[in-house]
Coordinates of N, CA, C and O in Angstrom, one line a residue:
X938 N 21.1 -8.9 -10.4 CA 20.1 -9.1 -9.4 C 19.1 -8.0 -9.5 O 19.4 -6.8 -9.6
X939 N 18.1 -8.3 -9.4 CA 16.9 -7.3 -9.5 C 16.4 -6.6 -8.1 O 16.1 -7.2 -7.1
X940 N 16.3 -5.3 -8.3 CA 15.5 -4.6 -7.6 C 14.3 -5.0 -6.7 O 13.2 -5.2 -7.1
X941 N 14.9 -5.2 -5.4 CA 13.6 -5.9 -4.6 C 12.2 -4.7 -4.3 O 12.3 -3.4 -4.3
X942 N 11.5 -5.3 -4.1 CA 10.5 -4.5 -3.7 C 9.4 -4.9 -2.6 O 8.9 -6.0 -2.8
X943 N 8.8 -4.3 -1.4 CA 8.4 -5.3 -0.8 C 7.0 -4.0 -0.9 O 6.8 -2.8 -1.1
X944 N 5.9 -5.5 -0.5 CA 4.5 -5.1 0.2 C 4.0 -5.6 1.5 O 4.0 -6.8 1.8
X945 N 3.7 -4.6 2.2 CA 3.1 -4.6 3.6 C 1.4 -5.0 3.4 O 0.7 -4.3 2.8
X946 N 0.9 -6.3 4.1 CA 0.0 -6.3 3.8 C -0.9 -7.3 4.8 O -0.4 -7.2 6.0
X947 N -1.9 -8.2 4.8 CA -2.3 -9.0 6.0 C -3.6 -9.4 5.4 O -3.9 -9.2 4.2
X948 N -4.3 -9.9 6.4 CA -5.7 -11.4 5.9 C -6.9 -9.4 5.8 O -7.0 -8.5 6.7
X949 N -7.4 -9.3 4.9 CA -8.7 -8.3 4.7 C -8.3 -7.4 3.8 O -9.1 -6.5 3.6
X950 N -6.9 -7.3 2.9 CA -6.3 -6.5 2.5 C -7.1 -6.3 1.3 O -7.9 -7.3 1.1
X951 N -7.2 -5.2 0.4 CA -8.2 -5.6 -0.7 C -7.4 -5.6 -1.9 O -6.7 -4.7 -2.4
X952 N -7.9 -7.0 -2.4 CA -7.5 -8.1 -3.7 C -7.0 -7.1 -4.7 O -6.0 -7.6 -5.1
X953 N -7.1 -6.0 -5.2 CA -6.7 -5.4 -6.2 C -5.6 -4.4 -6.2 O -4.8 -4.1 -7.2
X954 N -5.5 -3.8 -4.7 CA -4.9 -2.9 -4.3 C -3.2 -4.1 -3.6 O -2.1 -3.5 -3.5
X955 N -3.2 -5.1 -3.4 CA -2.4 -5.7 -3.1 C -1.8 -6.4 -4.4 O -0.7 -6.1 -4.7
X956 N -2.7 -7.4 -5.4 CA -1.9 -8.1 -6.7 C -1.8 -6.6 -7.9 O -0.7 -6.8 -8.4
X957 N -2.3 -5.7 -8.4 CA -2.2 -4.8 -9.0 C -1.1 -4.2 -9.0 O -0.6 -3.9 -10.1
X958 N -0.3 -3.8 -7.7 CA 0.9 -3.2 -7.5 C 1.6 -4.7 -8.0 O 1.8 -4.8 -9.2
X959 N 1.9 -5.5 -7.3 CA 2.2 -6.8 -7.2 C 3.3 -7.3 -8.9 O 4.4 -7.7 -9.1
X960 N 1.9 -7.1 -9.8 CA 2.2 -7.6 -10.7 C 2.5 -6.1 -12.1 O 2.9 -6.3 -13.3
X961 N 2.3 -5.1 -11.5 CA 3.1 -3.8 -12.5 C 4.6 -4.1 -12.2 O 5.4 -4.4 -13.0
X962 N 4.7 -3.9 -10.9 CA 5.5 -3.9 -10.4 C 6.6 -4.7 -10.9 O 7.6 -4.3 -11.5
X963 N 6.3 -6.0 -10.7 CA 7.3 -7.3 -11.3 C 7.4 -7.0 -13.3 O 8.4 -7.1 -14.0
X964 N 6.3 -6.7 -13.7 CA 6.3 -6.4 -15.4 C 7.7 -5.5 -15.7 O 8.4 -5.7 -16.7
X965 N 7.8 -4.5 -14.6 CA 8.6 -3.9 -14.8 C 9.9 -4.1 -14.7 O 10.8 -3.5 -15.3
X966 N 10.0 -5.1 -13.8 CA 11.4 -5.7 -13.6 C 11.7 -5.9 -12.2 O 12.6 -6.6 -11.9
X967 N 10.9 -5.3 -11.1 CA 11.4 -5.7 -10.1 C 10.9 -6.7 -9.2 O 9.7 -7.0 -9.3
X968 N 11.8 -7.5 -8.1 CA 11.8 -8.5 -7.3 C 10.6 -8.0 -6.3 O 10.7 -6.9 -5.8
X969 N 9.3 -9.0 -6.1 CA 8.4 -7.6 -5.0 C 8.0 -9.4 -4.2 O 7.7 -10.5 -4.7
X970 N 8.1 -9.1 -3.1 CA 8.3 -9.9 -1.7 C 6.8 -9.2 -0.9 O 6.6 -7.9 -1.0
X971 N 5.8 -10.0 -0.3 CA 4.9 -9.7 -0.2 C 4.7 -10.0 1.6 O 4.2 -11.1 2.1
X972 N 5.1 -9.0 2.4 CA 5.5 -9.3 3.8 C 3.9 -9.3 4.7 O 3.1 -8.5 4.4
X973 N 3.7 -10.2 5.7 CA 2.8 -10.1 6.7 C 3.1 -10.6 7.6 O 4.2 -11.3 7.8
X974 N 2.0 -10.4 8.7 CA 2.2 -11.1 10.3 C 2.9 -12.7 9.9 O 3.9 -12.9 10.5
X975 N 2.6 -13.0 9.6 CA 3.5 -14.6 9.3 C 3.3 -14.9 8.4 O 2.4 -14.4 7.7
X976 N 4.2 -15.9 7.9 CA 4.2 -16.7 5.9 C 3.2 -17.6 6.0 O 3.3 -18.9 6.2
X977 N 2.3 -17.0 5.8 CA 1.0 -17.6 5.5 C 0.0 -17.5 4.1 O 0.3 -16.9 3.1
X978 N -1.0 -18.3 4.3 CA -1.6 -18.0 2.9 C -2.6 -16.9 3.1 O -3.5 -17.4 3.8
X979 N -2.8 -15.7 2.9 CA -3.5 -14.4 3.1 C -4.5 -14.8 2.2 O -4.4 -15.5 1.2
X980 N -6.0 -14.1 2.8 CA -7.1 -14.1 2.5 C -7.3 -12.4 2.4 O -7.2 -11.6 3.4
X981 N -7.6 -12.0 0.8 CA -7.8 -11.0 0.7 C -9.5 -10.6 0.5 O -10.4 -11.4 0.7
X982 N -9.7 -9.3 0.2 CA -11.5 -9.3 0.2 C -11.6 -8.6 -1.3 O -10.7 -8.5 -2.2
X983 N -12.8 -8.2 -1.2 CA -13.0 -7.1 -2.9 C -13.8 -6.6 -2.4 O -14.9 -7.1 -1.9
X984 N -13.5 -4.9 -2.5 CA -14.1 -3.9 -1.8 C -14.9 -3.1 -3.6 O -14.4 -2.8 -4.7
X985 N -15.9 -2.9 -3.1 CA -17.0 -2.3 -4.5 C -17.9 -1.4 -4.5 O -18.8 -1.4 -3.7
X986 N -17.8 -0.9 -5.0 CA -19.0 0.4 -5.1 C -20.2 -0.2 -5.6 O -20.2 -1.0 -6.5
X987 N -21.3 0.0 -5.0 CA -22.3 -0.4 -5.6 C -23.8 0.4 -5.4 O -24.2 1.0 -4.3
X988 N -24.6 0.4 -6.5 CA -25.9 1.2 -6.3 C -26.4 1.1 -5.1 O -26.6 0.0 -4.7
X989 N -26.8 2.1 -4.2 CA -27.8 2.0 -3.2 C -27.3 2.1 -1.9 O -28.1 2.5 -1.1
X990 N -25.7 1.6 -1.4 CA -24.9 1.4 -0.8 C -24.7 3.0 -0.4 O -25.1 3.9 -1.1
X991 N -24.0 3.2 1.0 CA -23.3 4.5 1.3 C -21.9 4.6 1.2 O -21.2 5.6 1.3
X992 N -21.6 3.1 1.1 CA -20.7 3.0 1.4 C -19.6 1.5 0.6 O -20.2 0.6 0.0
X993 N -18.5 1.5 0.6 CA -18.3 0.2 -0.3 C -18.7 -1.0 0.6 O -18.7 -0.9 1.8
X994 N -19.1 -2.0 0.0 CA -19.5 -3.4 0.1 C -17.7 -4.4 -0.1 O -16.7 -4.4 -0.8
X995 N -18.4 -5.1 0.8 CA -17.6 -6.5 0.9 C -17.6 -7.5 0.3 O -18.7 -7.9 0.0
X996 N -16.5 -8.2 0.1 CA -17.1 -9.8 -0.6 C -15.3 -10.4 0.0 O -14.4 -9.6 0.3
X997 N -15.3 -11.9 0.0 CA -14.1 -12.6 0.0 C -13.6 -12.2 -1.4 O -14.2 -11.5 -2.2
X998 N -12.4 -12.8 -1.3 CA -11.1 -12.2 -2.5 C -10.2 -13.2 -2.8 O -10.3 -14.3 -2.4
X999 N -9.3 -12.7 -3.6 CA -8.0 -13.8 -3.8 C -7.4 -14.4 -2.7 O -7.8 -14.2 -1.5
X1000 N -6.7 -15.2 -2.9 CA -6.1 -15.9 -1.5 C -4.5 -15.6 -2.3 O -4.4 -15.4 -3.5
X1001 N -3.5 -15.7 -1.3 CA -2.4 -15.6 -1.9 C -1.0 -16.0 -0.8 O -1.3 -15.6 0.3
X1002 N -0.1 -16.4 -0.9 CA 1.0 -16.6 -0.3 C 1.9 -15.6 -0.1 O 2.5 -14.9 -1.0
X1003 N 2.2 -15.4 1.6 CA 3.1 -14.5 2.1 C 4.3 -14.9 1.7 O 4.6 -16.1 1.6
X1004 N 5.2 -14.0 1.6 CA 7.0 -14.6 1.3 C 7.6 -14.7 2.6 O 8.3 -15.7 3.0
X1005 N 7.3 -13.3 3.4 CA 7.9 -13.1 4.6 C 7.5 -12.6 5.6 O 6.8 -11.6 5.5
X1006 N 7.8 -13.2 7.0 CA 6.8 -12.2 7.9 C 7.6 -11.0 8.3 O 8.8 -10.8 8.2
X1007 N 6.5 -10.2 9.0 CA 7.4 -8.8 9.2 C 8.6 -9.1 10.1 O 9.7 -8.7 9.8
X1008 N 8.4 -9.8 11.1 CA 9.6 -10.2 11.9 C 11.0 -10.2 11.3 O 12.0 -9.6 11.8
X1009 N 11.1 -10.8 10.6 CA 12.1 -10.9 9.7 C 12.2 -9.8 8.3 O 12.7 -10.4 7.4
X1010 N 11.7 -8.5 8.0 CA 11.8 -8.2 7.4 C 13.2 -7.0 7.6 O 13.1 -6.4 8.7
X1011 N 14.3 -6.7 6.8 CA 15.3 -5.9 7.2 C 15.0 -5.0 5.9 O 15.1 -5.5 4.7
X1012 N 14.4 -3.6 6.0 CA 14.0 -3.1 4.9 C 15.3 -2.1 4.4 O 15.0 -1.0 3.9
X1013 N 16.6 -2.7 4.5 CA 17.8 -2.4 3.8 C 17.9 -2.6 2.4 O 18.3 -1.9 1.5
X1014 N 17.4 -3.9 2.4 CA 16.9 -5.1 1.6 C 16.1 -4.6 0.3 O 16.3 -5.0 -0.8
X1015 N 15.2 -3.7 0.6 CA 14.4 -3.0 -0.4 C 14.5 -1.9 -0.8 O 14.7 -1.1 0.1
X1016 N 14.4 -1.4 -2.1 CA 14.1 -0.1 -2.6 C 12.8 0.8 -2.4 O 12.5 2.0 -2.5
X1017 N 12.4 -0.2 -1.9 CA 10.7 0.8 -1.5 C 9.9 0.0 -1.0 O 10.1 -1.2 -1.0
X1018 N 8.7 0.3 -0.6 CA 7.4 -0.3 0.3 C 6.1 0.4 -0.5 O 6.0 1.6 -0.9
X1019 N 5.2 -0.7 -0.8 CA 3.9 -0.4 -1.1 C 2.9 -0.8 0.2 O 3.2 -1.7 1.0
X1020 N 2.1 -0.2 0.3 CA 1.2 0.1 1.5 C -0.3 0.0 0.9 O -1.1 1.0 0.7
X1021 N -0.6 -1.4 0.8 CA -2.2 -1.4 0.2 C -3.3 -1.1 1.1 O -2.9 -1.1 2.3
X1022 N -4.6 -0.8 0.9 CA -5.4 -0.4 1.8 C -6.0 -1.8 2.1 O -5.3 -2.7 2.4
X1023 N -8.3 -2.0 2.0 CA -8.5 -2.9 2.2 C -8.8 -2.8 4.2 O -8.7 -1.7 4.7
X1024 N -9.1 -3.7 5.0 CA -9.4 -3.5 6.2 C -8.0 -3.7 6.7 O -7.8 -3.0 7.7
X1025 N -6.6 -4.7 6.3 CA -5.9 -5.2 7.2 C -5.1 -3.9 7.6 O -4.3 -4.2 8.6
X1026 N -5.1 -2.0 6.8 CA -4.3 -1.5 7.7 C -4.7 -1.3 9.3 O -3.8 -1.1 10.2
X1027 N -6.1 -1.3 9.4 CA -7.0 -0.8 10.8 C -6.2 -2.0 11.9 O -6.1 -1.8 13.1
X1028 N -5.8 -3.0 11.3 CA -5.0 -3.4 12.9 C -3.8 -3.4 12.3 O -3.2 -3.0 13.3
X1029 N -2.9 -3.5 11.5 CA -1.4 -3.7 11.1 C -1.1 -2.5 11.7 O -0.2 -2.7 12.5
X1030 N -1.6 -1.1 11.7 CA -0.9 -0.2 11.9 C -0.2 -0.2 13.8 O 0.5 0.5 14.4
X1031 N -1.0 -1.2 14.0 CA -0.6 -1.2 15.5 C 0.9 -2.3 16.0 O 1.7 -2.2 17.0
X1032 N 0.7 -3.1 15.1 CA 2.1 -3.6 14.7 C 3.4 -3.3 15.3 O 3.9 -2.7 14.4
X1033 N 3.8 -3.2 15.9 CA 5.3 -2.7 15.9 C 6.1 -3.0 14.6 O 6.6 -2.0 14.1
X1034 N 6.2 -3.7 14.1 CA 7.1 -4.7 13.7 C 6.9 -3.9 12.0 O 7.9 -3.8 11.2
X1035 N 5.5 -3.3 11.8 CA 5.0 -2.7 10.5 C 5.3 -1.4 11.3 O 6.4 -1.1 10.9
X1036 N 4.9 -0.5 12.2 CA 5.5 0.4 12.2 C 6.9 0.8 11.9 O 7.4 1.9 11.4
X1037 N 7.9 -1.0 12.5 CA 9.2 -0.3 12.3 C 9.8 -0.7 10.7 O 11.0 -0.7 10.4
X1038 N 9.0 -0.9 10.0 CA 9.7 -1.6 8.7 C 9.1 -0.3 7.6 O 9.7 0.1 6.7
X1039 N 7.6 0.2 8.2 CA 7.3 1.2 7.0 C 8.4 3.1 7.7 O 8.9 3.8 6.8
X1040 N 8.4 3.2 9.0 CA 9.5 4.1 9.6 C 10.5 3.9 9.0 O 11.0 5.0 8.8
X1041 N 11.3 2.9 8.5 CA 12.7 3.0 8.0 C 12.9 3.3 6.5 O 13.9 3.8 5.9
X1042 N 11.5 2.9 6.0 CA 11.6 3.3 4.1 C 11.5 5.1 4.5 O 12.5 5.8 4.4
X1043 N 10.2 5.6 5.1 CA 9.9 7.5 5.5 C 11.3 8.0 5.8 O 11.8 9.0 5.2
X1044 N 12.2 7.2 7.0 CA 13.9 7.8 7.2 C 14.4 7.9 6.3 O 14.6 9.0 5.8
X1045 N 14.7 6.9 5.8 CA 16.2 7.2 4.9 C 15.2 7.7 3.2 O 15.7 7.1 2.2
X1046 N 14.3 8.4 3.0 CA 13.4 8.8 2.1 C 13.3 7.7 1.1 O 13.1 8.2 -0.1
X1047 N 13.3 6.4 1.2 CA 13.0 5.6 -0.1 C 11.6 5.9 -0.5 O 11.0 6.7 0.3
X1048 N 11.0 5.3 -1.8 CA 9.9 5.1 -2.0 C 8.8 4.4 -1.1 O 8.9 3.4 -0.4
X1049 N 7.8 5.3 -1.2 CA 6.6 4.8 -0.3 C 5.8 4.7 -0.9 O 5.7 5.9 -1.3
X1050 N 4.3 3.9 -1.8 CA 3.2 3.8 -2.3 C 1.7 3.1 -1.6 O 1.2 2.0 -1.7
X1051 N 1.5 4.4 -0.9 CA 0.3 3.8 -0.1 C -1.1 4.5 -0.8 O -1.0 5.6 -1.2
X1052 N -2.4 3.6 -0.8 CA -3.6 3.7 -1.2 C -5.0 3.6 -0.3 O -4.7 2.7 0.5
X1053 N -6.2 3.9 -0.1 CA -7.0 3.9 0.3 C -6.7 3.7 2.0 O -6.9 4.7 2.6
X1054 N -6.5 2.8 2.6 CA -6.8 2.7 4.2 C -5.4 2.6 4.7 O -5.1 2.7 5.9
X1055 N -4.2 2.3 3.4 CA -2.6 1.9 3.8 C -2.6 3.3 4.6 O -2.2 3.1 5.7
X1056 N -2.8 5.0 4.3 CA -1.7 5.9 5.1 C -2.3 5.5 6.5 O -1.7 6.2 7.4
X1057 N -3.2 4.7 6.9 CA -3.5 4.5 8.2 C -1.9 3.8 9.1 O -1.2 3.9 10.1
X1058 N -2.0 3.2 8.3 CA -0.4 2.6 8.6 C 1.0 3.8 8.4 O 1.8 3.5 9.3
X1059 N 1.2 4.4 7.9 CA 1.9 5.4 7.2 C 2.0 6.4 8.4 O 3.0 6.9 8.8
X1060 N 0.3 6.7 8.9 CA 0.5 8.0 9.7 C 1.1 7.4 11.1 O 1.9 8.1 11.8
X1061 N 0.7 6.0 11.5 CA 0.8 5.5 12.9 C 2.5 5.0 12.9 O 3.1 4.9 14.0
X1062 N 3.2 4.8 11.9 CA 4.7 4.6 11.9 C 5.8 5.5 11.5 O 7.0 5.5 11.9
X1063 N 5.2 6.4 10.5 CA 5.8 7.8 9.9 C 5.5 9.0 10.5 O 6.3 9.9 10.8
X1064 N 4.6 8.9 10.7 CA 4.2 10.6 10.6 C 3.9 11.3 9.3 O 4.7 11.7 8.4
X1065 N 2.9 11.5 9.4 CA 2.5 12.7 8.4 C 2.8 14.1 8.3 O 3.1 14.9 7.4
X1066 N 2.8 14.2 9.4 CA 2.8 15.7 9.6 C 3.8 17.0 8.8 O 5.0 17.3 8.9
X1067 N 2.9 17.6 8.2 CA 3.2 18.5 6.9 C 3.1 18.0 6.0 O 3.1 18.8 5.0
X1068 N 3.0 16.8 5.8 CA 3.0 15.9 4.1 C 1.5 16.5 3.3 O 0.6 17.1 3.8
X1069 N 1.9 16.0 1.9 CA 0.3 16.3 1.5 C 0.1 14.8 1.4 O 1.1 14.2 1.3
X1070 N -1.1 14.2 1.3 CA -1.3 12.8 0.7 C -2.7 13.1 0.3 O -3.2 14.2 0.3
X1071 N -3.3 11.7 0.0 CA -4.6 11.5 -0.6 C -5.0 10.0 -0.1 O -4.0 9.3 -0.1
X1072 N -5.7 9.6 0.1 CA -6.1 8.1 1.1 C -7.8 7.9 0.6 O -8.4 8.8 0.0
X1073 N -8.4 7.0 0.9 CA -9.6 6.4 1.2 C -10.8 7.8 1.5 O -11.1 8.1 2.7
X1074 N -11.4 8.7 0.5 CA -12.1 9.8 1.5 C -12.7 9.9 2.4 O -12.9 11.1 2.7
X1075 N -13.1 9.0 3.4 CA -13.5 8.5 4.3 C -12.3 9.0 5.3 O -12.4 9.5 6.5
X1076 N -11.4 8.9 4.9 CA -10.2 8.9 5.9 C -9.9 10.7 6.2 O -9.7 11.3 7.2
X1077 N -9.8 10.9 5.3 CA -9.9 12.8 5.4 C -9.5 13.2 6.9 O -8.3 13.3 7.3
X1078 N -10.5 13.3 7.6 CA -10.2 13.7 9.2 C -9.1 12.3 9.9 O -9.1 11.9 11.1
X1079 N -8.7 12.1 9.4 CA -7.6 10.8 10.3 C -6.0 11.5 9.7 O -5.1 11.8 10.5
X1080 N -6.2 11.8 8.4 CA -4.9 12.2 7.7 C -4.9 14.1 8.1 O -4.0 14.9 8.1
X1081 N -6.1 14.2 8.2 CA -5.5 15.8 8.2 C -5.5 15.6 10.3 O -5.8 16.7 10.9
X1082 N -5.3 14.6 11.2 CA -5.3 14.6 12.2 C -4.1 14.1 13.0 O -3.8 14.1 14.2
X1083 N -3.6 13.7 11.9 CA -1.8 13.0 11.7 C -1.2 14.3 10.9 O -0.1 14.3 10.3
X1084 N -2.0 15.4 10.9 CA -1.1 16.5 10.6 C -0.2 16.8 8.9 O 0.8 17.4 8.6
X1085 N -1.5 15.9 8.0 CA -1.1 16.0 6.3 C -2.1 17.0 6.1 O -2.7 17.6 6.9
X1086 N -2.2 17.1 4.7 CA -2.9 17.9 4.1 C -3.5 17.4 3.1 O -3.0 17.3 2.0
X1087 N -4.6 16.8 3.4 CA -5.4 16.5 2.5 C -5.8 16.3 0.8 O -6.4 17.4 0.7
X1088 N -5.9 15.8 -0.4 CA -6.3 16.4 -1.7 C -7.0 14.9 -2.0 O -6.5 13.8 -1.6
X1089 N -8.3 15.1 -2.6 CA -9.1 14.4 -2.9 C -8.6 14.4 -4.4 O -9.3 14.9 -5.3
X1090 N -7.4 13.8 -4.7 CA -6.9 13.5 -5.9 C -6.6 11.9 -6.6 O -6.7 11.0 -5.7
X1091 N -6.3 11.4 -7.6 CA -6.2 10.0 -8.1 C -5.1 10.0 -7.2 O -5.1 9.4 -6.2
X1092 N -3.7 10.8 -7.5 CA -2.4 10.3 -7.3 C -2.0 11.9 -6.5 O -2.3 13.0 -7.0
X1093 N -1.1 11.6 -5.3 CA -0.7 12.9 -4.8 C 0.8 12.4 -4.7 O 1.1 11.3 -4.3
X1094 N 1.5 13.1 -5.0 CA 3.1 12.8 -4.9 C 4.0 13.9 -4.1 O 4.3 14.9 -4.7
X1095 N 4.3 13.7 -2.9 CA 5.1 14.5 -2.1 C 6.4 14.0 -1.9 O 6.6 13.3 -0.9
X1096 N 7.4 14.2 -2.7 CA 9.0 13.5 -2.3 C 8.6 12.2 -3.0 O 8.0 12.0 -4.1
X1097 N 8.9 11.5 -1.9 CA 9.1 10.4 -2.3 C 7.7 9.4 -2.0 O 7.7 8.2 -2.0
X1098 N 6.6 10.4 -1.7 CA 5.8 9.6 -0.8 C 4.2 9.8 -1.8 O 3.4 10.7 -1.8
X1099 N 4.2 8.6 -2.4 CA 3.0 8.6 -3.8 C 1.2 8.0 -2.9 O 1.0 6.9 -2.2
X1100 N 0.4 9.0 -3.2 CA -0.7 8.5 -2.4 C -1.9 8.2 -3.0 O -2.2 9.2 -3.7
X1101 N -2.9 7.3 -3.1 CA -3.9 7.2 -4.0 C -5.0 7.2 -3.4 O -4.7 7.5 -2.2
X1102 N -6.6 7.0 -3.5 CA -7.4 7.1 -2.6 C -7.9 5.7 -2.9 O -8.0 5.2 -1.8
X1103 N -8.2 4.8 -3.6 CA -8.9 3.6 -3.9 C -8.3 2.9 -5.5 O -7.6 3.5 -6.3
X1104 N -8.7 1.6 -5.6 CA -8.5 0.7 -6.7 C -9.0 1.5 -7.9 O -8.5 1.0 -8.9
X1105 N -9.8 2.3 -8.0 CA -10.2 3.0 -9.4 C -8.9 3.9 -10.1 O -8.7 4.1 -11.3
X1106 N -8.2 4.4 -8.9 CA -6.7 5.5 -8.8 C -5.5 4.5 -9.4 O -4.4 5.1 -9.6
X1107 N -5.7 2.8 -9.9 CA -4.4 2.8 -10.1 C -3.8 2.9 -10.8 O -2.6 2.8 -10.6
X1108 N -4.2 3.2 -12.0 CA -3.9 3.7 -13.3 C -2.7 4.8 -13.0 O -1.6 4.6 -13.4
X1109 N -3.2 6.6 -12.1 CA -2.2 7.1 -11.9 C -1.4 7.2 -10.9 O -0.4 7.9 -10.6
X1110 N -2.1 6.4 -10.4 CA -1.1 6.3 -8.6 C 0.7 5.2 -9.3 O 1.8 5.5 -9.0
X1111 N 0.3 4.1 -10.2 CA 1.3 3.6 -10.1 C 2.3 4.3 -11.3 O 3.4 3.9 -11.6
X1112 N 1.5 5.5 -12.0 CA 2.5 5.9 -13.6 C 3.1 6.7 -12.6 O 4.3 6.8 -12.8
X1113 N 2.7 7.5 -11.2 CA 3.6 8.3 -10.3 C 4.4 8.0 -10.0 O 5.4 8.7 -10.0
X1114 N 4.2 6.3 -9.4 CA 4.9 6.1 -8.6 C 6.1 5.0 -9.0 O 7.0 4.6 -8.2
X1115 N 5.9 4.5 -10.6 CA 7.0 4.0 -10.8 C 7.8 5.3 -11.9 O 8.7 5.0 -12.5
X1116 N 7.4 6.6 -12.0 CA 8.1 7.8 -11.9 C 9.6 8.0 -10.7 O 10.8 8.2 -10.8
X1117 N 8.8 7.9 -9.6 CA 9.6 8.1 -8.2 C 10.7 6.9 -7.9 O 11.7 7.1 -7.2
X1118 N 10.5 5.8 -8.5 CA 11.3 4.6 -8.5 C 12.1 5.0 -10.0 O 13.3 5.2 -9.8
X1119 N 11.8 5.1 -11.1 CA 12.7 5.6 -11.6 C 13.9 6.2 -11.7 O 15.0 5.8 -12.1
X1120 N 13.5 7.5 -11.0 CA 14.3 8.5 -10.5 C 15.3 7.6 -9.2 O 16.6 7.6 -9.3
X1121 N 14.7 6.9 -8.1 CA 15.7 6.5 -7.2 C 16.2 4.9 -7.1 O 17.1 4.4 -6.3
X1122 N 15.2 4.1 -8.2 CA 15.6 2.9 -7.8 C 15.5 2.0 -8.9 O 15.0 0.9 -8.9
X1123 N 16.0 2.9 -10.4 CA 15.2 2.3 -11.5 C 15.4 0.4 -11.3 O 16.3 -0.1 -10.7
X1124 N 14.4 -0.3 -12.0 CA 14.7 -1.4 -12.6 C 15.7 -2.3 -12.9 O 16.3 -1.9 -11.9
X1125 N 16.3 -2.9 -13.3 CA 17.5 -3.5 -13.6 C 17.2 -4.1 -15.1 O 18.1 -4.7 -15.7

């Protein structure tokens, strides 16, 4: 039986940062279950940099099918949680249900892989506090206000807790972080 793996995720999530993990992930060998507010068909966006802009631009995105909703998610079940960014952490993190499912991977130290807007979720159910991470730069004063330590890096790796700042990072956010799965939860 293969190595489950789940993603925390919801309708604004951004398209690259959600199927990217999604599909390294599975290449690799493991089972990855893609959890939200309900088993629904999620509407993702595509977040972009673009000339002239201050900021990234929007557009609709992939559409894709939830496996499971958080309600039901028992994260015994999994070897680890990915935490994509995108707008849906700005309300998931208020979740209970995502607080208590990304809280149980931080306890018992399984793997964590969050990127761009996910440590928003991370800080509101974990705690940051003392971690180093790296997030969305924009976010800087949120994470060093949840009490991390900041690095404007591709990939920051503290324990077990791998952090990227955007879709351009995934190249080394995921050679980190299927490093950390390695070490605790290789493949089958």
């Amino acid at each position: 039986m293969a190595v489950k793996i789940l993603i925390v995720t919801g309708d604004a999530a951004e398209s690259l940062e959600v199927l990217y993990p999604y599909q390294r992930l599975r290449e690799e060998g493991y089972e990855v279950h893609i959890a939200a507010p309900a088993v629904k068909r999620l509407r993702f966006v595509v977040h972009d940099f673009e000339e002239g802009f201050d900021t990234y631009t929007e557009k609709p995105g992939y559409t894709w099918p939830a496996d499971v909703a958080f309600a039901d998610v028992d994260p015994e079940e999994y070897a680890a949680v990915v935490v994509p960014g995108g707008r849906a952490p700005e309300y998931l993190r208020n979740d209970p249900e995502v607080q208590r499912i990304v809280a149980a991977f931080t306890a018992s130290d399984k793997p964590v892989a969050q990127i761009c807007h996910g440590p928003l979720i991370t800080a509101a159910a974990a705690k940051l506090e003392g971690r180093r991470v790296t997030a969305y730069p924009a976010l800087e004063p949120d994470m060093k206000a949840a009490g991390a330590a900041f690095e404007d890096s591709e990939a920051v790796v503290d324990g077990a807790l791998v952090s990227a700042r955007a879709w351009p990072d995934h190249p080394a956010w995921m050679r980190e972080f299927l490093k950390v799965l390695a070490g605790q939860a290789p493949a089958l």
